[in-house]
Short mmCIF file of C-alpha atoms in Angstrom, two decimals:
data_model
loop_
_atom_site.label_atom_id
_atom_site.label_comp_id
_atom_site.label_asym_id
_atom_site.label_seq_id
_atom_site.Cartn_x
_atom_site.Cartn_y
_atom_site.Cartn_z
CA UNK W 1 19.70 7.80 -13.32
CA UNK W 2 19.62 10.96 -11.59
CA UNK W 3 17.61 13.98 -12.38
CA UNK W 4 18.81 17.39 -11.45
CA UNK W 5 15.27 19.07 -12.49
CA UNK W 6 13.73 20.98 -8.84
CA UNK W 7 9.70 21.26 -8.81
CA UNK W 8 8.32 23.94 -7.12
CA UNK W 9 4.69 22.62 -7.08
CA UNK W 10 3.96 20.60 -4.30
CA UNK W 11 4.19 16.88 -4.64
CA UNK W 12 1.25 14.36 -2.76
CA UNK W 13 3.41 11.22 -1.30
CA UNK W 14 3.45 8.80 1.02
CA UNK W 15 5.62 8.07 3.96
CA UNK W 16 7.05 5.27 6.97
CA UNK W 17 7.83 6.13 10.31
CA UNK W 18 8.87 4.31 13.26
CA UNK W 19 6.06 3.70 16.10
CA UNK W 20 7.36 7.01 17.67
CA UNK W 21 6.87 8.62 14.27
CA UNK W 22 10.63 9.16 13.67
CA UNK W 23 12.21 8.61 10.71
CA UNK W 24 16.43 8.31 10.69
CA UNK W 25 16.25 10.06 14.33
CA UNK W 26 14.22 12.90 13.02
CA UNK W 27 10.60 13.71 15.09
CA UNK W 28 8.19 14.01 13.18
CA UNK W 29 4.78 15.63 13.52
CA UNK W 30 1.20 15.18 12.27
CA UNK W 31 0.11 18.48 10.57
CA UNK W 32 3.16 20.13 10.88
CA UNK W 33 5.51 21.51 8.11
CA UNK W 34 8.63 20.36 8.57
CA UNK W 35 11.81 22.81 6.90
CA UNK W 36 15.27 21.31 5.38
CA UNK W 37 18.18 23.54 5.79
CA UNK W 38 20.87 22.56 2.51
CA UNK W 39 21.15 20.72 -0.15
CA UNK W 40 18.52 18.54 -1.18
CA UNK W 41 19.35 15.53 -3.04
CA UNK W 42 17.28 12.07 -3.50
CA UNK W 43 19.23 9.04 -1.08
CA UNK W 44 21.09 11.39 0.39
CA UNK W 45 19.96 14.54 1.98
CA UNK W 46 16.13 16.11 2.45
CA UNK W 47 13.00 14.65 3.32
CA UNK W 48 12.32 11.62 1.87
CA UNK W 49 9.12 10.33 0.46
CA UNK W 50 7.34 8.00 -2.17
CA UNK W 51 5.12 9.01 -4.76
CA UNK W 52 4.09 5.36 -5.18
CA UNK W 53 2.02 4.44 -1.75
CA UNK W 54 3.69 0.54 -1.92
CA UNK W 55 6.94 1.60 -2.55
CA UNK W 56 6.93 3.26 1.43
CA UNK W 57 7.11 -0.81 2.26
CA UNK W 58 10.31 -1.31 0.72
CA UNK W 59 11.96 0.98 4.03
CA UNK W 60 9.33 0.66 6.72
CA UNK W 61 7.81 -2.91 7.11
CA UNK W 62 4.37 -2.57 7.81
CA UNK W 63 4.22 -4.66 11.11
CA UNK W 64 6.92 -2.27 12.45
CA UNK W 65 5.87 1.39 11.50
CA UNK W 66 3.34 4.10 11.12
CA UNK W 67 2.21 5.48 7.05
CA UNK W 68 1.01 8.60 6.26
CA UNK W 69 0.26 10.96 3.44
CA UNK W 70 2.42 13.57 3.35
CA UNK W 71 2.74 16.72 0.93
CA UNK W 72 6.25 17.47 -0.41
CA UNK W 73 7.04 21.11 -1.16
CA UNK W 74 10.16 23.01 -2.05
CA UNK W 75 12.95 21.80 -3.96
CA UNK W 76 12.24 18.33 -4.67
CA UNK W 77 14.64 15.67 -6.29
CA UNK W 78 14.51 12.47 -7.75
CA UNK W 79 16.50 9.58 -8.81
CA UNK W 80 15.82 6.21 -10.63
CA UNK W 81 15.34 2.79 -8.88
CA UNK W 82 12.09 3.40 -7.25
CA UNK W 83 9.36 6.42 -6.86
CA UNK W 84 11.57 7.77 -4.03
CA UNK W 85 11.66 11.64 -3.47
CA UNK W 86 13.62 14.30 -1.57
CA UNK W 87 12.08 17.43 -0.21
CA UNK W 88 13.51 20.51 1.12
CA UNK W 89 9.88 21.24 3.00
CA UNK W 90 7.30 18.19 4.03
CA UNK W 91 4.22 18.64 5.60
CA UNK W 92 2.38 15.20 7.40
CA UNK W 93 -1.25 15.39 6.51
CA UNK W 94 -2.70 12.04 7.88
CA UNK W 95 -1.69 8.68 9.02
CA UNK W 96 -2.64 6.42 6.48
CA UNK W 97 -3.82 2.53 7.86
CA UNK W 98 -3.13 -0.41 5.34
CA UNK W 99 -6.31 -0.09 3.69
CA UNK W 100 -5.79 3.68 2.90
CA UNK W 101 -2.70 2.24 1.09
CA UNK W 102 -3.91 -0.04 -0.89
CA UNK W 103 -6.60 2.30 -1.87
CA UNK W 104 -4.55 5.22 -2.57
CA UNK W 105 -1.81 2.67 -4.55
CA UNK W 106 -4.88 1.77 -6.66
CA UNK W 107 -6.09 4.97 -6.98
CA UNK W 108 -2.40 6.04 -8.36
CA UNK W 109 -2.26 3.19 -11.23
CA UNK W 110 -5.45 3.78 -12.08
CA UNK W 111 -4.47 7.46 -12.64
CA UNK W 112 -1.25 6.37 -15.14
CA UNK W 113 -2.94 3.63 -16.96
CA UNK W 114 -5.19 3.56 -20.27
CA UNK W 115 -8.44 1.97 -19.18
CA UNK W 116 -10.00 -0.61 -21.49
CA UNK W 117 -13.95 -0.64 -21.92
CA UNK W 118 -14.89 -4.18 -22.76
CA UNK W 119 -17.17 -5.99 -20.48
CA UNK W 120 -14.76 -9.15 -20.53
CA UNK W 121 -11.44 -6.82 -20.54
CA UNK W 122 -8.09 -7.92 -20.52
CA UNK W 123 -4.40 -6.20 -21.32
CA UNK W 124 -0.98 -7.76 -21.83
CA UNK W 125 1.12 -5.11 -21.88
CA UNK W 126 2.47 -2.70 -19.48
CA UNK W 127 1.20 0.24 -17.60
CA UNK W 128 -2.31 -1.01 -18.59
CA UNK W 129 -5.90 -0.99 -17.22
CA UNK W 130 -8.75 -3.31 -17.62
CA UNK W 131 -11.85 -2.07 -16.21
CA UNK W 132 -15.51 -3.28 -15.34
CA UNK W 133 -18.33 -1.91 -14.75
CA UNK W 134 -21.53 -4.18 -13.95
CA UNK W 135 -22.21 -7.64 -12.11
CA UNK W 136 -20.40 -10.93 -12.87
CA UNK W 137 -17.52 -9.16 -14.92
CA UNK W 138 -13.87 -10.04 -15.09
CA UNK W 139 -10.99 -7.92 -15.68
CA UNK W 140 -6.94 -8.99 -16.21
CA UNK W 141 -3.73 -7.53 -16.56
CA UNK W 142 -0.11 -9.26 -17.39
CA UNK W 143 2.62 -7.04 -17.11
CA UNK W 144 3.69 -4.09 -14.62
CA UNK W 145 1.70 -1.05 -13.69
CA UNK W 146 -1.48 -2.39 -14.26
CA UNK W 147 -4.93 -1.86 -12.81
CA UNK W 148 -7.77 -4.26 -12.58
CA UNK W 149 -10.77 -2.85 -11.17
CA UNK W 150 -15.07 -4.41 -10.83
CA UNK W 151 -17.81 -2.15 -9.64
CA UNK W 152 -20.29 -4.71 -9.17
CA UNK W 153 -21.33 -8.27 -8.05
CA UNK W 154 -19.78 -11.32 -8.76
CA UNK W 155 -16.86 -9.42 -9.74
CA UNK W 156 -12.51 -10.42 -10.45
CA UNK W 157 -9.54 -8.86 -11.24
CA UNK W 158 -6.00 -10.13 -11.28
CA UNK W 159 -2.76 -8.82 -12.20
CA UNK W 160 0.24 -10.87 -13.14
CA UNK W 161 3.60 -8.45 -12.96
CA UNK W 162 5.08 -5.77 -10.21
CA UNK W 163 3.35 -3.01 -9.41
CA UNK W 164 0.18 -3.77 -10.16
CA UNK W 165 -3.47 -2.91 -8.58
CA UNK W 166 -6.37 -4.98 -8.74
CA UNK W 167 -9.87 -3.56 -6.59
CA UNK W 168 -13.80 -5.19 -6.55
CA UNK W 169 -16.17 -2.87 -5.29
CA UNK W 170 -19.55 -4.93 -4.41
CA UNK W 171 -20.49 -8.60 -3.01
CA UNK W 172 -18.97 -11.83 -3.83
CA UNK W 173 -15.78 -10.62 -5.43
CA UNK W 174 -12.07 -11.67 -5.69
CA UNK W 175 -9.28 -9.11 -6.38
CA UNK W 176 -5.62 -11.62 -6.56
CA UNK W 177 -1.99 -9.88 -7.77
CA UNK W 178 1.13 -12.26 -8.18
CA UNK W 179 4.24 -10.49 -8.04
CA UNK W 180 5.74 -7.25 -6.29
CA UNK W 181 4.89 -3.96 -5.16
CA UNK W 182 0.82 -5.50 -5.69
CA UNK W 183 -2.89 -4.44 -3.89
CA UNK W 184 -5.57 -6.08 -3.94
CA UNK W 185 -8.53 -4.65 -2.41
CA UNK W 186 -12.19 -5.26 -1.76
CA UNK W 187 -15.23 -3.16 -0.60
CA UNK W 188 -18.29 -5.43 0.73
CA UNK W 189 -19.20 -8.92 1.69
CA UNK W 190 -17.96 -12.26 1.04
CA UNK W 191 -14.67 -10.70 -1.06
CA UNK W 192 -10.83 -11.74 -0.86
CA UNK W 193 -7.87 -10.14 -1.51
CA UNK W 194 -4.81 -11.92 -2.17
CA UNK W 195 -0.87 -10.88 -3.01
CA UNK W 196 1.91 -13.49 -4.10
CA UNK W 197 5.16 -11.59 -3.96
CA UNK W 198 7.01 -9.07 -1.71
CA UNK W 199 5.81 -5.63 -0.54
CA UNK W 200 2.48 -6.55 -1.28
CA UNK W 201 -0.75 -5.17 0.49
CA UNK W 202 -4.40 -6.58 0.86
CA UNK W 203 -7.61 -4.70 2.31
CA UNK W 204 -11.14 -6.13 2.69
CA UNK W 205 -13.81 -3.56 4.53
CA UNK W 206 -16.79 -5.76 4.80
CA UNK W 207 -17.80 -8.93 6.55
CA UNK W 208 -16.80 -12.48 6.22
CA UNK W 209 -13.96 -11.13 4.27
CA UNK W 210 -10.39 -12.47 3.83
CA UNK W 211 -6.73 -11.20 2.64
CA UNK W 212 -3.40 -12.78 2.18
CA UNK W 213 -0.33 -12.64 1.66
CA UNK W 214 2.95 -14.73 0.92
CA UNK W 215 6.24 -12.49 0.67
CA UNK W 216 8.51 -10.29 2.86
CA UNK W 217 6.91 -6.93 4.21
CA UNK W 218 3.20 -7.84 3.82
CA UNK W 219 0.02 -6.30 4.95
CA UNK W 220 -3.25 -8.01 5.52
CA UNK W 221 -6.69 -6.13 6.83
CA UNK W 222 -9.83 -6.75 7.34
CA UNK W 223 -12.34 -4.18 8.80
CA UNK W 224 -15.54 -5.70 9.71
CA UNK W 225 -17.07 -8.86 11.48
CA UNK W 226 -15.89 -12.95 10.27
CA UNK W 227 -12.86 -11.51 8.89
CA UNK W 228 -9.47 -13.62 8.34
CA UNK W 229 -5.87 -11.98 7.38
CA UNK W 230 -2.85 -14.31 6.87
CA UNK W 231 0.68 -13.86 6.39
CA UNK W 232 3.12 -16.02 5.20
CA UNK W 233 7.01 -14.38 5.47
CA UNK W 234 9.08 -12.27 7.57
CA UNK W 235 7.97 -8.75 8.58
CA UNK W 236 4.52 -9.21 8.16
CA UNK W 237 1.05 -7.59 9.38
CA UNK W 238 -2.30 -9.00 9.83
CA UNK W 239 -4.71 -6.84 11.35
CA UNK W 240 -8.90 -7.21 11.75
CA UNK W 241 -11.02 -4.69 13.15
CA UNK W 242 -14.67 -6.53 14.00
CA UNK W 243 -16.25 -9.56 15.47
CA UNK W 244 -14.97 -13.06 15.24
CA UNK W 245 -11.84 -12.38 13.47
CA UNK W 246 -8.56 -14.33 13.02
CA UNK W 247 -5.31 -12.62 12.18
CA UNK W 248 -2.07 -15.42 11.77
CA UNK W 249 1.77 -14.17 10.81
CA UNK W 250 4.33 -17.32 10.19
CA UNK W 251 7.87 -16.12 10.00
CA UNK W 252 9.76 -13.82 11.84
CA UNK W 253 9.40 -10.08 12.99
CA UNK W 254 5.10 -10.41 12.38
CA UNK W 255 2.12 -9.25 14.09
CA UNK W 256 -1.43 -10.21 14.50
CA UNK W 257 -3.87 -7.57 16.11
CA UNK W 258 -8.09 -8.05 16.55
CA UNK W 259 -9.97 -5.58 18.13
CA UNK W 260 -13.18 -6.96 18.58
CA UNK W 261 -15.28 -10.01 20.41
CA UNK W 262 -14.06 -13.75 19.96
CA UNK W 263 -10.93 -12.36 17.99
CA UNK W 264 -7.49 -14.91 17.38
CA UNK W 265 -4.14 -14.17 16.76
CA UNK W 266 -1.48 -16.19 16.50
CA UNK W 267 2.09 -15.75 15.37
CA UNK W 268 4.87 -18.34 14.56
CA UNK W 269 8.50 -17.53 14.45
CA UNK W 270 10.64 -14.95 16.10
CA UNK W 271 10.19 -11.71 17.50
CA UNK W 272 6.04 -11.65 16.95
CA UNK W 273 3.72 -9.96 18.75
CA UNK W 274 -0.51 -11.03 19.01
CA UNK W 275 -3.23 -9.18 20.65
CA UNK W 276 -6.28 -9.06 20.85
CA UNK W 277 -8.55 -6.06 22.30
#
């Protein structure tokens, strides 16, 4: 369904690039405002964007491209499917790793969701949120659009449906989403992340972390020392940042990149790349 409505307030969004940061032949340029001349018109003509961070992975696979927050300004259009944009004006604020992703994809369900105070909380419907606050708490979410989120120790959240967001903040904690368009993230030591489905992104910053993933288009990070990232699929990333990391891609058109002391990568299928700094 297509919307003819134009918004003149600017829009925050997210956007994929090539390595060369070029998009469709066109160069473009952090902190720059870049100017469409004609009509603008969503999968068709403009500057195109997503309003939904994860959604970006469903043109750019992560292994492949650049990400970065952009601003949309201008006449802006819009049309069903996904939370894909077009802009007459777009201005490139930042580049925008995996983990800035996953936080800013929480960060936007959190925003559109109804948050549930219970200690033990847990929703069933969509566009929901379940949220914790407090060691050794759980919090759950069936259905699409939903956020899980722990601020604590001992901490879980899970999310069963597309879309969803599920983030620990704290020690010892597990953040898991099965199905599409998913983040999991977590913020200290001893956590994992893990996605089941396509598009799907997870973060750990922290040691002796890990994140997974088993789909098309994933993204796996780890900043911090005794970290592990996996992916299982085609066009996958893994990616740690620290000490004693491991970073392993099976299927085709993955990469595996450590920076750090006694780092492994390894890669198995076509067209992968590993290295380690």
């Amino acid at each position: 369904m297509t919307t003819d409505k134009k918004y003149d307030s600017p829009v925050v969004a997210y956007k994929g690039f090539d390595k060369a940061w070029k998009c469709r032949g066109y160069q473009y340029t952090v902190g720059e405002l870049h100017e469409h001349e004609g009509k603008t018109e969503a999968c068709e003509s403009g500057f195109h964007a997503c309003e939904y961070p994860l959604d970006v992975f469903g043109y750019y696979a992560p292994s492949q491209s650049v990400f970065a927050i952009v601003e949309a300004s201008g006449d802006i259009d819009r049309k069903g499917g996904d939370s894909k944009i077009a802009s007459s004006k777009l201005t490139v604020k930042a580049e925008l790793g995996i983990a800035g992703l996953v936080k800013a994809a929480i960060e936007y369900t959190v925003s559109r969701t109804k948050p549930s105070k219970s200690k033990k909380a847990n929703n069933d419907e969509e566009r929901s949120q379940a949220s914790n606050t407090g060691s050794r708490s759980a919090a759950s979410n069936t259905g699409d659009y939903s956020a899980a989120s722990n601020t604590g120790d001992y901490s879980a959240a899970s999310n069963t449906g597309s879309r969803s967001a599920a983030s620990n903040t704290g020690d010892y904690s597990a953040a898991s989403n099965t199905g599409d368009y998913s983040a999991a993230s977590n913020t200290g030591d001893y956590s994992a992340a893990s996605n089941t489905g396509d598009y799907s992104a997870a973060s750990n910053t922290g040691s002796r972390s890990a994140a997974s993933n088993t789909g098309y288009q994933s993204a796996a990070s780890n900043t911090g020392y005794q970290s592990a990232a996996s992916n299982t699929g085609s066009r996958s990333a893994a990616s740690n940042t620290g000490s004693r990391s491991a970073a392993s891609n099976t299927g085709d058109y993955s990469a595996a990149s450590n920076t750090g002391s006694r780092s492994a990568a390894s890669n198995t299928g076509d067209y992968s790349a590993a290295s380690n700094t």
